[in-house]
XYZ file of C-alpha atoms in Angstrom:
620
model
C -0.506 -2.757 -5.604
C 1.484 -6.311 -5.172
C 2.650 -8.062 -8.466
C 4.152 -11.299 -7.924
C 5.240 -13.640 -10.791
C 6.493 -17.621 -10.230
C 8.071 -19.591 -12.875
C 8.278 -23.205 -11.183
C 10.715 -24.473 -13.224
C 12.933 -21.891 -12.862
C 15.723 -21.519 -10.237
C 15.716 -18.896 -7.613
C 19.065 -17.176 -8.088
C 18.846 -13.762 -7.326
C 19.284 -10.511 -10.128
C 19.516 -12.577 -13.053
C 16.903 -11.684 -15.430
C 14.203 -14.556 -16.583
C 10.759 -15.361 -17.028
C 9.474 -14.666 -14.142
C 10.662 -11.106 -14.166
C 9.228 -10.522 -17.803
C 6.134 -11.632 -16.254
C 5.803 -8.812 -13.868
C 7.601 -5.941 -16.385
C 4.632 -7.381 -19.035
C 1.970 -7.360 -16.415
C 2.693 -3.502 -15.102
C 2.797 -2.202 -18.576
C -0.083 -2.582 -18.828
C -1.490 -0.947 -15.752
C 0.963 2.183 -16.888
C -1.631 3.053 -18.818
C -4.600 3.923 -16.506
C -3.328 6.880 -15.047
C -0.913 8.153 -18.196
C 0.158 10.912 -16.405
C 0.930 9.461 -13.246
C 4.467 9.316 -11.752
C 4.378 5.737 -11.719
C 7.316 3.238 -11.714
C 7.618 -0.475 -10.694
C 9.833 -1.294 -6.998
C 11.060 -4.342 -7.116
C 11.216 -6.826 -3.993
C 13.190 -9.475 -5.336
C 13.801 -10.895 -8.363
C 15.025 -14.389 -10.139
C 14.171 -16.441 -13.173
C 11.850 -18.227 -10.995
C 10.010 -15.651 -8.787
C 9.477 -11.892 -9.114
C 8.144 -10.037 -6.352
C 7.589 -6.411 -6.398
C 4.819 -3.535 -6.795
C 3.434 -0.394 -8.496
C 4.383 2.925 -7.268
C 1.851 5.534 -8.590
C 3.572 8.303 -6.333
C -0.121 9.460 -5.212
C -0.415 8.630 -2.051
C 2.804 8.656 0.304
C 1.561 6.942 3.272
C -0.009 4.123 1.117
C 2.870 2.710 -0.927
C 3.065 -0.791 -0.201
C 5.944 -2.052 2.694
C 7.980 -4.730 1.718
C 10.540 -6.388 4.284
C 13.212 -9.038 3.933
C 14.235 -11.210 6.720
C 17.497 -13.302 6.337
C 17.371 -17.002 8.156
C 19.803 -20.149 8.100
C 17.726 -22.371 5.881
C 15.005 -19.995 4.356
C 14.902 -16.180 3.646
C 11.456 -14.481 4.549
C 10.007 -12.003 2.228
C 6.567 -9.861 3.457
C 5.060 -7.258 1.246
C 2.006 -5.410 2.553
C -0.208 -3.565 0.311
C -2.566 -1.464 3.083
C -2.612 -1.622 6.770
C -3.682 -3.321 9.624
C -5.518 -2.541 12.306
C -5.474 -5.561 14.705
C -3.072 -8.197 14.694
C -0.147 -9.564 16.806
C 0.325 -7.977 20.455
C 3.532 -6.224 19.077
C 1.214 -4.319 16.567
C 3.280 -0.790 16.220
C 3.026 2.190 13.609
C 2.545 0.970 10.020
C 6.253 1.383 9.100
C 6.956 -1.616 11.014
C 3.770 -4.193 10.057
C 5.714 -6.115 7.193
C 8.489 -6.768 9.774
C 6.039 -7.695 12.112
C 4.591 -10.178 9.601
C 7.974 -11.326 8.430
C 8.649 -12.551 12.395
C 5.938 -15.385 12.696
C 5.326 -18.299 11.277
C 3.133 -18.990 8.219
C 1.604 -21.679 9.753
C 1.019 -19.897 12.975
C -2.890 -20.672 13.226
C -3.121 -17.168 15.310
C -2.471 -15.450 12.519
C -5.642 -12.824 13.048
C -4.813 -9.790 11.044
C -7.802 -7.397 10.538
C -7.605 -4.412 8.158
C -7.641 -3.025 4.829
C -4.316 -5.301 3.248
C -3.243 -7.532 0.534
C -0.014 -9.384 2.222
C 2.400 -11.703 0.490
C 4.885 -13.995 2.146
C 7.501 -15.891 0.585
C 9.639 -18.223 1.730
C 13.026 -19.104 -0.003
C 15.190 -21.236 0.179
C 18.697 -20.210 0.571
C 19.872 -23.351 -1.409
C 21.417 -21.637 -4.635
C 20.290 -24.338 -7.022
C 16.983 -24.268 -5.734
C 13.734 -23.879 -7.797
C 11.080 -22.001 -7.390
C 8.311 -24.681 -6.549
C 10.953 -25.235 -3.419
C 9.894 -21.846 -2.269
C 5.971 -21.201 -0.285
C 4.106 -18.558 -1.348
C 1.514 -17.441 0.576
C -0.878 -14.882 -0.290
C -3.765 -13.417 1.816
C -6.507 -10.856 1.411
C -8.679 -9.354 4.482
C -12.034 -10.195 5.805
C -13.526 -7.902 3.460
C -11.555 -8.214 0.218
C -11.778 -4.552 0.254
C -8.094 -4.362 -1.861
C -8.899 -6.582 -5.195
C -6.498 -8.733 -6.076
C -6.490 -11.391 -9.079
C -4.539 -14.308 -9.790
C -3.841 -16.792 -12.706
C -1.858 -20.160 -11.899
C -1.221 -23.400 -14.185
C -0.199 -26.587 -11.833
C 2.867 -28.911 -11.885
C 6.647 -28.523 -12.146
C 6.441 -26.504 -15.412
C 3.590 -24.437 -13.903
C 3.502 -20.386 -13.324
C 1.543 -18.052 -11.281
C 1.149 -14.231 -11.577
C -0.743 -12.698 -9.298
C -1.789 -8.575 -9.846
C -4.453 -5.943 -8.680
C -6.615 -6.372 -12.088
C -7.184 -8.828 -14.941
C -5.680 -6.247 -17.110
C -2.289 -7.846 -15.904
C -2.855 -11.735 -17.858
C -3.742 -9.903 -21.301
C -0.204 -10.495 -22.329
C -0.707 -14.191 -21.136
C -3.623 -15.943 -22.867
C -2.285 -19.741 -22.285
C -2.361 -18.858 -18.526
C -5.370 -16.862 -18.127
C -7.294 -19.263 -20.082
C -9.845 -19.808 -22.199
C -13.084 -17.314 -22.281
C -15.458 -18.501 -19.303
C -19.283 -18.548 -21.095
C -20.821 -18.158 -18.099
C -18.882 -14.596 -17.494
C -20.710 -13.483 -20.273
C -24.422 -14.820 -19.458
C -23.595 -13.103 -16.087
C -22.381 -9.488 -17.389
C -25.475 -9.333 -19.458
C -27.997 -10.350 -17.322
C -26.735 -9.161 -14.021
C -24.578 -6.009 -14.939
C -21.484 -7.251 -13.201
C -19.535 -10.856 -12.783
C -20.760 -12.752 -9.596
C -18.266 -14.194 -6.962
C -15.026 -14.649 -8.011
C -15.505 -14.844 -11.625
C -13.647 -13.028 -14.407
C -13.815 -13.471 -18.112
C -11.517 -15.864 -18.277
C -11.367 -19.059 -16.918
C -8.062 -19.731 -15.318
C -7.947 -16.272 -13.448
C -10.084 -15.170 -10.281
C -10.398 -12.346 -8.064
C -9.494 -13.840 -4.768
C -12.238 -11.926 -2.289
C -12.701 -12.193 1.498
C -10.649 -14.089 3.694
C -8.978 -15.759 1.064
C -5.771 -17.465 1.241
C -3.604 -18.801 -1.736
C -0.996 -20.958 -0.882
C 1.926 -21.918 -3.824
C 4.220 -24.768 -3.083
C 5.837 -27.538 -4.769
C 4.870 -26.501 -8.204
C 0.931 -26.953 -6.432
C -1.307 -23.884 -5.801
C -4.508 -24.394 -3.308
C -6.767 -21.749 -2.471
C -8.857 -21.427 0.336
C -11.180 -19.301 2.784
C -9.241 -19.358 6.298
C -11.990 -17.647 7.761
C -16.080 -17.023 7.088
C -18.902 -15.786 9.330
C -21.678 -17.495 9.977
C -24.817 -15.674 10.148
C -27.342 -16.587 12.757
C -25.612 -17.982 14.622
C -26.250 -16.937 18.001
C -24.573 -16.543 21.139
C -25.732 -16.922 24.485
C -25.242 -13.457 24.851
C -27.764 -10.831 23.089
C -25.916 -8.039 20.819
C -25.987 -4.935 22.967
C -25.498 -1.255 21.927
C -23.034 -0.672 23.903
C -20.999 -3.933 22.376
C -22.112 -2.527 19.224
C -21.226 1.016 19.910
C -17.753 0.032 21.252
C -16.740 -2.613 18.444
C -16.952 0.483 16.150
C -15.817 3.501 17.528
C -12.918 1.225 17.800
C -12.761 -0.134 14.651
C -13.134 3.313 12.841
C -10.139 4.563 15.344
C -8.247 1.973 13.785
C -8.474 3.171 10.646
C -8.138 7.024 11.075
C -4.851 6.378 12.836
C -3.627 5.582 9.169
C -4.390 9.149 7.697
C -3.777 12.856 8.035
C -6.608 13.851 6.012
C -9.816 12.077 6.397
C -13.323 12.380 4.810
C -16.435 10.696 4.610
C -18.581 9.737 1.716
C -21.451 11.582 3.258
C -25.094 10.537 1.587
C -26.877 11.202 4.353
C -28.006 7.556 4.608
C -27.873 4.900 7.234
C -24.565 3.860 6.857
C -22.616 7.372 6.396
C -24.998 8.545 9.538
C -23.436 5.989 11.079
C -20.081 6.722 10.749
C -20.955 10.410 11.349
C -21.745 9.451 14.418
C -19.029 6.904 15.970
C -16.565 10.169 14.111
C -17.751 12.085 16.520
C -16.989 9.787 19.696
C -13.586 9.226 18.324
C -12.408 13.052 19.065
C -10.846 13.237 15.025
C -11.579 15.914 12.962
C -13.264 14.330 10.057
C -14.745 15.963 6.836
C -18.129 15.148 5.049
C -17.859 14.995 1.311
C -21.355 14.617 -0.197
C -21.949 14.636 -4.140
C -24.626 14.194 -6.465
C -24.818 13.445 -10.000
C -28.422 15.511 -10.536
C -28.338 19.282 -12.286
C -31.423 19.902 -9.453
C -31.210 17.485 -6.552
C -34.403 16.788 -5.032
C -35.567 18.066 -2.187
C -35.529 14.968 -0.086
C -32.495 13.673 -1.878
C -28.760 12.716 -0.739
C -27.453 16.888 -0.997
C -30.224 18.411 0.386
C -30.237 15.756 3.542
C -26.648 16.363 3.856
C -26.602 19.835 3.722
C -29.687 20.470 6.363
C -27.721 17.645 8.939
C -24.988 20.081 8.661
C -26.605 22.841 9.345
C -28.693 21.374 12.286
C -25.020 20.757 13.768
C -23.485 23.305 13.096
C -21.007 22.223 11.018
C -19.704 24.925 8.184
C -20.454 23.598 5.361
C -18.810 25.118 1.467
C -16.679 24.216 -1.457
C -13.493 22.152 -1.035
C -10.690 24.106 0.816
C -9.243 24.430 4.494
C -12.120 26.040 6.404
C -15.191 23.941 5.542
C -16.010 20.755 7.469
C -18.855 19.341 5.039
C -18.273 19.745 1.392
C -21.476 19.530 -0.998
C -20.095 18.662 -4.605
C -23.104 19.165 -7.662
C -21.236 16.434 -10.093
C -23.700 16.873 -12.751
C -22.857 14.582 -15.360
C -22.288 15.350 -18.688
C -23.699 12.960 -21.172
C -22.006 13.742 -23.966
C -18.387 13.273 -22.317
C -19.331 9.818 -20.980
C -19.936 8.466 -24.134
C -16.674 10.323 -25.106
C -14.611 8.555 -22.045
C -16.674 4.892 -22.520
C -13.665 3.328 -24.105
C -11.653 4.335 -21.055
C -14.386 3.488 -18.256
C -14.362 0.300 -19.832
C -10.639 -0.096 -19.466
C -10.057 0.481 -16.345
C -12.957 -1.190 -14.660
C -11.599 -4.110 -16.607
C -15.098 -4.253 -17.983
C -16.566 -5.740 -14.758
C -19.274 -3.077 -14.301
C -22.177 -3.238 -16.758
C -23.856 -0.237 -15.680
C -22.466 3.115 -16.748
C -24.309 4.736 -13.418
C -21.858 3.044 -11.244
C -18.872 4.621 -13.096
C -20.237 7.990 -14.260
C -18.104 10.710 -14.702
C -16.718 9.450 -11.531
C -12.984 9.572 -11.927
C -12.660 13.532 -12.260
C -14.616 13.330 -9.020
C -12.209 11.285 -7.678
C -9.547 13.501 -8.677
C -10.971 16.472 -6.981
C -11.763 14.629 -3.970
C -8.147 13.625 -3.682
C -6.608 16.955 -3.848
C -7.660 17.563 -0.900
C -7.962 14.435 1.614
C -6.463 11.161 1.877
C -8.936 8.570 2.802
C -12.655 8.754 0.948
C -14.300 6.177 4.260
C -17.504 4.555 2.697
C -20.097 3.215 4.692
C -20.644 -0.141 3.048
C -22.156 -3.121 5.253
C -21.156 -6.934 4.861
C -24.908 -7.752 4.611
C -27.862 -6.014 2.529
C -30.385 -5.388 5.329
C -33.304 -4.122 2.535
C -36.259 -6.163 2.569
C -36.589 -9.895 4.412
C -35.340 -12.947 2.250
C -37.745 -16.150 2.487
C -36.402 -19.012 -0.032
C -33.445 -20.252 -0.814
C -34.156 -18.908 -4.348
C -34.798 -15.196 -3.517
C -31.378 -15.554 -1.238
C -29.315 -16.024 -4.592
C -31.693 -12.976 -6.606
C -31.863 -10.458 -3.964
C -27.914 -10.400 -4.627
C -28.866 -9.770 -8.178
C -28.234 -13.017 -9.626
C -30.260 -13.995 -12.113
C -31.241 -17.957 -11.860
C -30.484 -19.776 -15.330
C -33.980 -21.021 -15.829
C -34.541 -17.146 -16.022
C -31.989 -16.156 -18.618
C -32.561 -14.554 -21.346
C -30.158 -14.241 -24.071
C -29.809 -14.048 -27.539
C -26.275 -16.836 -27.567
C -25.334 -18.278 -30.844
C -26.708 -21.576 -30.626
C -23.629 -24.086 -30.496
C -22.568 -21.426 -27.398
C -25.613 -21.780 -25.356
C -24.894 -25.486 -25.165
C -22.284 -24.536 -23.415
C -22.690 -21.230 -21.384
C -26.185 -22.036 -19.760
C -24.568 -24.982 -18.100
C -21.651 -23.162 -16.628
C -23.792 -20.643 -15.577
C -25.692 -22.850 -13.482
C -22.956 -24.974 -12.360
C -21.181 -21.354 -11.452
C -24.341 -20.863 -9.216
C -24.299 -23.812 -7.520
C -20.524 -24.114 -6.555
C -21.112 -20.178 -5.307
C -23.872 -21.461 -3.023
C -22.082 -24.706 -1.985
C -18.809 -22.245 -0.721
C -21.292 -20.421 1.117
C -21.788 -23.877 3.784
C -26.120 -23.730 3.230
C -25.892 -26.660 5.679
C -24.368 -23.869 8.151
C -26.994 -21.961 7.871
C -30.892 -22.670 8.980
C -33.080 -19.586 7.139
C -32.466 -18.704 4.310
C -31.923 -14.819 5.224
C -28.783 -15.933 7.105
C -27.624 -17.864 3.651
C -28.373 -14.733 1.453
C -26.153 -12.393 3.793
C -23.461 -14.783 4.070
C -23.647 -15.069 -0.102
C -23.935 -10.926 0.201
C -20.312 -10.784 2.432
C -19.328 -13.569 -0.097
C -20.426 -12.301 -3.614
C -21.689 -8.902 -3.326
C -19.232 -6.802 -1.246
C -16.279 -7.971 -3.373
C -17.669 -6.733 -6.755
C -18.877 -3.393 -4.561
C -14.749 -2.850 -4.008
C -13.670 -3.992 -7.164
C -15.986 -1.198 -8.572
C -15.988 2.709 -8.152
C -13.866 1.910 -5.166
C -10.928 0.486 -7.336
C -11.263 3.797 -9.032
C -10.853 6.122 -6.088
C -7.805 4.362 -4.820
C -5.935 5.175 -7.916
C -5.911 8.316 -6.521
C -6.409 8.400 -2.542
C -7.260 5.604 -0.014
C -11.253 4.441 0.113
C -11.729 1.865 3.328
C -15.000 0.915 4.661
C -14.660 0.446 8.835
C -17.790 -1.162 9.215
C -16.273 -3.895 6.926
C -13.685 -4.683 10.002
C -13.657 -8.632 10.540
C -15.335 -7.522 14.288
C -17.580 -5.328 12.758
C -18.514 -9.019 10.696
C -18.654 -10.865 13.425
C -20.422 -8.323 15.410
C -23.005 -8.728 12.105
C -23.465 -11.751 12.179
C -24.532 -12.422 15.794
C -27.548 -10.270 15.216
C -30.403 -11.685 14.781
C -32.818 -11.380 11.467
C -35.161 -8.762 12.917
C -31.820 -6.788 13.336
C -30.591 -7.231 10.216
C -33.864 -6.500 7.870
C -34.282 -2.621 7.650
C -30.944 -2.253 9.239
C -32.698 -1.516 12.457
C -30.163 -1.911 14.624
C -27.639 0.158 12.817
C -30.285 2.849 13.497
C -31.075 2.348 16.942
C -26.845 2.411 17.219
C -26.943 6.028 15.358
C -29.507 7.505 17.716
C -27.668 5.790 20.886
C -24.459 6.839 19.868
C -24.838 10.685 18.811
C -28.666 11.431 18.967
C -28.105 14.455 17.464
C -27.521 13.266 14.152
C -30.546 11.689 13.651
C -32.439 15.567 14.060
C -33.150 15.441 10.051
C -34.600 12.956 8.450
C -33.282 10.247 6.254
C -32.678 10.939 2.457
C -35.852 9.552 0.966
C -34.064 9.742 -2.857
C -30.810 8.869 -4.040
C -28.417 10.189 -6.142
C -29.286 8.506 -9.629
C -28.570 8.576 -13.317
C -32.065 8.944 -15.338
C -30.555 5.996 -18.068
C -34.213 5.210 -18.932
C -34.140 9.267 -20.389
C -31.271 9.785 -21.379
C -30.613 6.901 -23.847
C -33.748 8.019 -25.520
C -32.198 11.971 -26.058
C -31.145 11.496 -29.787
C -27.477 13.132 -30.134
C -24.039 12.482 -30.326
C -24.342 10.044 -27.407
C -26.746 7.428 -28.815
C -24.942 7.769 -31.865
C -21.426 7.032 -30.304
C -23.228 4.188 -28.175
C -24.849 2.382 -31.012
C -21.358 2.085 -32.822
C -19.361 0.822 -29.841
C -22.259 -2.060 -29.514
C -22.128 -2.951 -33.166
C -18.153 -2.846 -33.470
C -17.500 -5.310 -36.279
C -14.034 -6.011 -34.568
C -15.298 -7.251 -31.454
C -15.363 -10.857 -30.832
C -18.765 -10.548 -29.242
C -20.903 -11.690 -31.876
C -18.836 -14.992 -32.461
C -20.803 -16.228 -29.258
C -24.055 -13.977 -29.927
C -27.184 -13.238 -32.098
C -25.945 -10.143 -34.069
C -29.673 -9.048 -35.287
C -30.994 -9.421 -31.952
C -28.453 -7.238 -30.652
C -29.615 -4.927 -33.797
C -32.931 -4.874 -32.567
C -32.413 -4.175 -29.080
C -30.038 -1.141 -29.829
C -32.958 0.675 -31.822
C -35.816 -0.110 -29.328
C -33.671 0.477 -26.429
C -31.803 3.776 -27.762
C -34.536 5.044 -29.785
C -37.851 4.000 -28.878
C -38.134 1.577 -32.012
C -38.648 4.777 -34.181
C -38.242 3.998 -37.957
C -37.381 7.708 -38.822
C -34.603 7.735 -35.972
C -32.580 4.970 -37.127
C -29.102 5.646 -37.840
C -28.334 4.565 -41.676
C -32.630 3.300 -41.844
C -31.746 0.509 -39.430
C -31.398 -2.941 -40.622
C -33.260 -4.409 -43.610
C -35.067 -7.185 -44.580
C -38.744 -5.905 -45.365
C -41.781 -6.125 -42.517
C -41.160 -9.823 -41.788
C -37.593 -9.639 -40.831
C -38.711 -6.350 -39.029
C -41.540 -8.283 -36.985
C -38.688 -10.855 -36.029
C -36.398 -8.914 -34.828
C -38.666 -6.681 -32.609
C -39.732 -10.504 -31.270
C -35.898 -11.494 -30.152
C -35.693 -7.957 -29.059
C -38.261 -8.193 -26.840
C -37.060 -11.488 -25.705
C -33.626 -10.385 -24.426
C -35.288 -6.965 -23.026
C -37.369 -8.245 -20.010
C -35.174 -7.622 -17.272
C -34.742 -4.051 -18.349
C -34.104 -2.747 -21.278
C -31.745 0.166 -20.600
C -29.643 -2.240 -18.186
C -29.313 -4.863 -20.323
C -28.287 -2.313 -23.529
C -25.395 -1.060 -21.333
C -24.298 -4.296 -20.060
C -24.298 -5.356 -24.034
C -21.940 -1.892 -24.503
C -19.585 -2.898 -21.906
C -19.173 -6.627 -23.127
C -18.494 -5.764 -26.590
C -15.822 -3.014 -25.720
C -14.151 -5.604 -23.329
C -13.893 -7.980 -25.958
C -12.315 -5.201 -28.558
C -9.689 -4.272 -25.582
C -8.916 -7.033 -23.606
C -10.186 -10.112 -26.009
């Protein structure tokens, strides 16, 4: 987990202490506190009053610390740290041990550059002068086709400028005049689409910096930019075969098992993890299936039951977690009562970027089991959606799950809405513009470029974030071929996924004896926020915290009002404390604003209220 600080003003002598080195101690502090018990400690790089370069050590996973290498010159010293691995890169491509040198050794402005992998990599030039500043330094910073390893960062231009660049928001809160001002369109977006599209945060001078990105620092001037983007539909004079298709990812799955001892696949018994199933089995690696499900009695034609029939059709043994059993088959049922227990925490370390509570449910004791045992949890996620075909320009931006701002619905504070509903929209359209529409001629290529773009970020920065506190999670078929490979296919291809399943069945037949899972692996919200207990209880008070900051920008009473339908059905008698008063017309108004904000779905939009209103008690 790279944390680099830059005071521009500031010289670059090294080991004296300064600003720039506060910066990082104040910015891991506060990630000490998601894993308390954690063996955790910063290593530092380098450090100056100027520039701080250095990383968190959790001690969990040996073979994933980050690399760092330093590379003395005449004129300028190199620095490289590597947070990951690559897979493809430079011809001289050895073990891992050696990638950061092998980074170190070319130029920054080598245009060949073509790393592919699951890395974060910083380089740094300095200057050797001893008077020099930091803006005299280049800082480069660059994620990997996927933006599977989230990374945020928070600059303010010009000589007196600073940057500080860490692995989750968390790391500004001790920084409000860089991290800026509260962005109103973060919170039209939380509420309305349960998480933060492209590379918004709640604040407006900080970003998550997602695929392909590259941040370049220099002369007191920071520029970001995408140094690489696929272009879907594009198509070449040569067809997509299954045998290209077959070959692109038995290698690019290779790749990535090379990095581990102790592999396992998120097994749901879907397209995607049938998939990777079968290129596993071309690859000759011994590979474990991990399936899980959330239900006290999975269905019949659910995720487990799918899972556990495939393994039996292949005679694979199948049990608990332990040295003997290839396909493990883990009942995770949740426990309602601890969630609303743990909410606080959720919240905390998902930075408050996930609205829903299903996509974070009990989920870190899973991923604590999980890692006892392997290193690498490989997920089959996809750079496009392939569900159902995308038509207008419109549906490309909602099928993402972006809801357009003539659509909103939301009880703001009126001097606020003035304000939010235009940065909203203006959020949209710079999101679409950085997608290159004129690039692309239907508008089911735009919506799976925006999907690469938008979607598969927030997918990492999400339950994914929270495995790798503890083990590795990589998706192969996120490889920049596997992208490319994407998006050559045509439409027809894409829809359905059909030619991810025509790959499965050409690849290992055999895997494709049972049936698809027709159900997934759900939480029943729309039930259980209507149980009375200890949990609606415990949920209704961390909505209507008094020391939030929410409701300086929002309608408290139609909050209010939502809470009691949502929760409990709108039920006088169930009311904590009678509900709010006012007699039967103030009643009759609130059920109307209520009703209002509740279209798009009422149990969503209660939790996405829940998460906003603990992020602004914690982090606001």
């Amino acid at each position: 987990m790279i944390l680099l600080a830059a005071q521009f003003d500031a010289p670059l002598s090294r080991n004296t202490p300064g600003p720039a080195s506060a910066a990082l101690q104040r910015a891991a502090d506060t990630l000490l506190h998601e894993i308390p018990d954690a063996p955790t400690r910063i290593e530092v790089v380098y450090t100056s009053p100027g520039l701080a370069v250095g990383w968190l050590n959790r001690g969990r996973r040996e073979g994933g610390k980050p690399l760092a290498f330093v590379q003395p010159g005449a004129e300028y010293t190199r620095i490289v740290v590597l947070d990951g691995y690559l897979t493809a890169g430079p011809s001289e491509l050895g073990p891992r041990s050696d990638h950061a040198a092998t980074l170190a050794r070319m130029s920054l402005d080598d245009g060949s550059l073509n790393l592919d992998g699951s890395f974060v990599a910083a380089m740094i030039d300095l200057p050797n002068a001893p008077d020099a500043l930091a803006q005299s330094a280049h800082v480069r910073l660059r994620t990997d086709p996927a933006g599977s390893r989230p990374i945020y960062a928070a600059y303010r231009q010009g000589e007196d400028g600073r940057l500080l660049v860490g692995p989750a928001p968390k790391c500004f809160l001790h920084d409000p005049e860089l991290r800026g001002a509260v962005m109103p369109a973060s919170i039209l977006s939380m509420a309305v689409n349960s998480y933060l599209f492209d590379e918004l945060t709640y604040w407006r001078n900080t970003q998550l910096l997602g695929p392909a990105r590259q941040l370049d620092v220099q002369g007191g001037r920071c520029r970001l930019s995408r140094y690489w983007a696929p272009v879907f539909g594009r198509q070449s004079a040569q067809a997509v075969t299954l045998d290209e298709y077959e070959a692109v990812l038995i290698d690019s799955l290779a790749g990535h098992l090379r990095h581990f001892q102790r592999p396992s696949i998120g097994f749901s018994g879907g397209v995607d993890s049938r998939l990777m199933l079968a290129a596993a089995r071309k690859t000759g690696r011994e590979v474990s299936l991990v399936t899980w499900s959330y239900e006290r009695d999975p269905k019949l034609d659910g995720d487990l039951n799918a899972a556990s029939a495939l393994a039996d059709a292949l005679g694979i043994p199948t049990g608990p977690i332990n040295g003997s059993a290839r396909t493990t088959h883990l009942r995770w049922p949740l426990d309602v009562e601890k969630l609303a227990e743990q909410f606080e925490r959720v919240v905390f370390i998902n930075d408050g970027l996930i609205g829903h509570l299903g996509a974070y449910a009990d989920r870190e004791p899973l991923a604590v089991e999980i890692a006892r045992h392997f290193d690498v949890l490989l997920i089959g996620d996809q750079c496009y959606r392939g569900e159902e075909p995308v038509n207008r320009v419109e549906d490309a931006v909602t099928a993402i799950g972006i809801t357009p701002a003539r659509r909103v619905r939301f009880p703001l504070l009126r001097d606020f809405a003035r304000e939010a509903l235009p940065d909203y929209e203006a959020c949209i359209e710079r999101m679409i513009q950085g997608a290159e529409p004129e690039r692309h001629t239907h508008p089911q290529d735009l919506h799976d470029r925006l999907y690469w773009q938008v979607r598969v970020p927030r997918l990492l920065t999400g339950p994914r974030a929270l495995f790798r506190l503890y083990m590795d999670a990589c998706s192969p078929l996120l490889s920049k071929r596997m992208i490319e490979l994407s998006a050559r296919l045509k439409i027809e291809d894409r829809v359905g996924k059909a030619l991810l399943r025509q790959a499965t069945h050409a690849i290992a037949p055999e895997v494709m004896v049972v049936p698809y899972a027709a159900t997934h692996s759900r939480i029943r919200w729309r039930k259980l926020l209507k149980r009375e207990g200890p949990m609606q209880r415990r949920l209704v008070e961390l909505l209507l915290d008094t020391d939030s900051g929410l409701f300086d920008y929002v309608d408290r009473a139609a909050i209010e009002a939502t809470a009691y339908a949502c929760i409990l059905a709108a039920r006088s008698q169930a009311r904590p404390n009678g509900g709010p008063g006012g007699g039967p017309l103030a009643g009759l108004m609130r059920r109307g604003k209520a009703w209002a904000v509740r279209r798009s779905g009422p149990t969503q939009f209660f939790l996405n209220l829940v998460t906003l209103n603990q992020w602004f008690r914690q982090f606001n």
